[in-house]
Tab-separated table of C-alpha atoms in Angstrom:
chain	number	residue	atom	x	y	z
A	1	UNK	CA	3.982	4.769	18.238
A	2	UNK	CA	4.497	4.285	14.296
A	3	UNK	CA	2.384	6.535	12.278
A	4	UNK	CA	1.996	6.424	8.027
A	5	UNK	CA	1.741	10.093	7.280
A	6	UNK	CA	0.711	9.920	4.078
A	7	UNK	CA	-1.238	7.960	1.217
A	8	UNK	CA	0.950	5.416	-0.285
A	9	UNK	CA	0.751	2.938	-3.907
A	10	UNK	CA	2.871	0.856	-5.904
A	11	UNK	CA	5.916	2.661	-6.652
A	12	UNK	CA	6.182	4.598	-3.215
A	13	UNK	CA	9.471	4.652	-1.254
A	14	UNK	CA	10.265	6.014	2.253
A	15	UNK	CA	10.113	4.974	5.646
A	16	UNK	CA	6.516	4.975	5.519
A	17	UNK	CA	6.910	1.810	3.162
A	18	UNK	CA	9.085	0.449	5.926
A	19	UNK	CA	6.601	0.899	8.634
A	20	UNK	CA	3.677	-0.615	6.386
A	21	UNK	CA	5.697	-3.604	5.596
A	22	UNK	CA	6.546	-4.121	8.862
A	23	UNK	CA	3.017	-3.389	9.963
A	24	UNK	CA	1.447	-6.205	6.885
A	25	UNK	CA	4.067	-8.941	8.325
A	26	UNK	CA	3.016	-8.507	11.457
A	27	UNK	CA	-0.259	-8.809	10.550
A	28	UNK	CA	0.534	-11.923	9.183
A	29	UNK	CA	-0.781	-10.783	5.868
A	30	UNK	CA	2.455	-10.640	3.729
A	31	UNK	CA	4.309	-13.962	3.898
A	32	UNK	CA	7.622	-12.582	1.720
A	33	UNK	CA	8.201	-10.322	5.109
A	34	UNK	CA	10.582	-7.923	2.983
A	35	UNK	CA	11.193	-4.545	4.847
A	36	UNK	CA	12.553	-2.929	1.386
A	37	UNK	CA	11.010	0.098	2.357
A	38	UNK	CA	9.915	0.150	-1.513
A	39	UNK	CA	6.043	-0.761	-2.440
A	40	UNK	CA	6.379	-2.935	-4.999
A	41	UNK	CA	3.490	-6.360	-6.214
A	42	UNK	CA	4.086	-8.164	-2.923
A	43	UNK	CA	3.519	-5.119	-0.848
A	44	UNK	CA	0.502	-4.221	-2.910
A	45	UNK	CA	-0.896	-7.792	-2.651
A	46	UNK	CA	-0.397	-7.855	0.914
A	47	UNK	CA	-2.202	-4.734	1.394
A	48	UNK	CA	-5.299	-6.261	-0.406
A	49	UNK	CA	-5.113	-9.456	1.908
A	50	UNK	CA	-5.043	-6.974	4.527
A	51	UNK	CA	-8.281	-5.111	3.601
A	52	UNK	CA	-9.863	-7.723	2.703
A	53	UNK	CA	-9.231	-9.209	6.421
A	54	UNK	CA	-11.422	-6.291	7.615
A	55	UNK	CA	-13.487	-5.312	4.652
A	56	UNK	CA	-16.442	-4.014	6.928
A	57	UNK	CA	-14.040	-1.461	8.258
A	58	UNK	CA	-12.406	-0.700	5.424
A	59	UNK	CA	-13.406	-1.275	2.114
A	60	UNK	CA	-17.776	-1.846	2.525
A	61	UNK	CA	-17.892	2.408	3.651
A	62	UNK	CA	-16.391	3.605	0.668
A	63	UNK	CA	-18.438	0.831	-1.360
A	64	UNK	CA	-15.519	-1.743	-2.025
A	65	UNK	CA	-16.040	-5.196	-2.109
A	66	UNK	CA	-12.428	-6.270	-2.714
A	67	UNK	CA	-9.022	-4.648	-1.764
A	68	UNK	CA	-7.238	-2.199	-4.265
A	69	UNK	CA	-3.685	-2.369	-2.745
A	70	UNK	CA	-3.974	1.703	-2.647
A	71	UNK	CA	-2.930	2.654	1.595
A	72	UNK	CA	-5.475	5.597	1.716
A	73	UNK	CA	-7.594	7.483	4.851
A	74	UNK	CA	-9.528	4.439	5.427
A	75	UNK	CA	-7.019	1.595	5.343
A	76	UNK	CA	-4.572	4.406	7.165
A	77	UNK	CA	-7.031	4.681	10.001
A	78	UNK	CA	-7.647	1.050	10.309
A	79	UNK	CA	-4.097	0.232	10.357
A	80	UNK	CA	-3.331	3.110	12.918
A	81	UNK	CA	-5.744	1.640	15.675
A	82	UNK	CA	-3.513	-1.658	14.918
A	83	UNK	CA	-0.333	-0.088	15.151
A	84	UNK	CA	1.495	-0.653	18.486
């Protein structure tokens, strides 16, 4: 099982990057479906489709209302019980 090990935002780069935008296109949240393995807009904008999909989960405890596009604890742990 993929894991994200750490926090991630526009500009990151890694295999972590790779995994996530695997993980969003999966999801069916990031149409593009680029595995650059750099987190660049359409990353970023997929990741707010993504919270946004399960804002109860992940945005309403920490007082969100609308995605960021930052891949912290919360979205990390939501995307984690996802991952296959």
């Amino acid at each position: 099982k993929k894991e994200i090990l750490q926090n991630l935002v526009l500009g990151s780069r890694g295999e972590d990057v790779k995994t996530l935008q695997q993980f969003l296109r999966d999801e069916g949240v990031y149409p593009e479906g680029l595995i650059t393995g750099y987190f660049g807009n359409l990353t970023k904008q997929a990741v707010i489709r993504f919270q946004e999909k399960y804002v109860t989960e992940i945005l309403t405890p920490v007082g969100l209302t609308r995605g960021n596009g930052f891949v912290g604890p919360a979205t990390r742990k939501k995307i984690q019980s996802l991952l296959k």
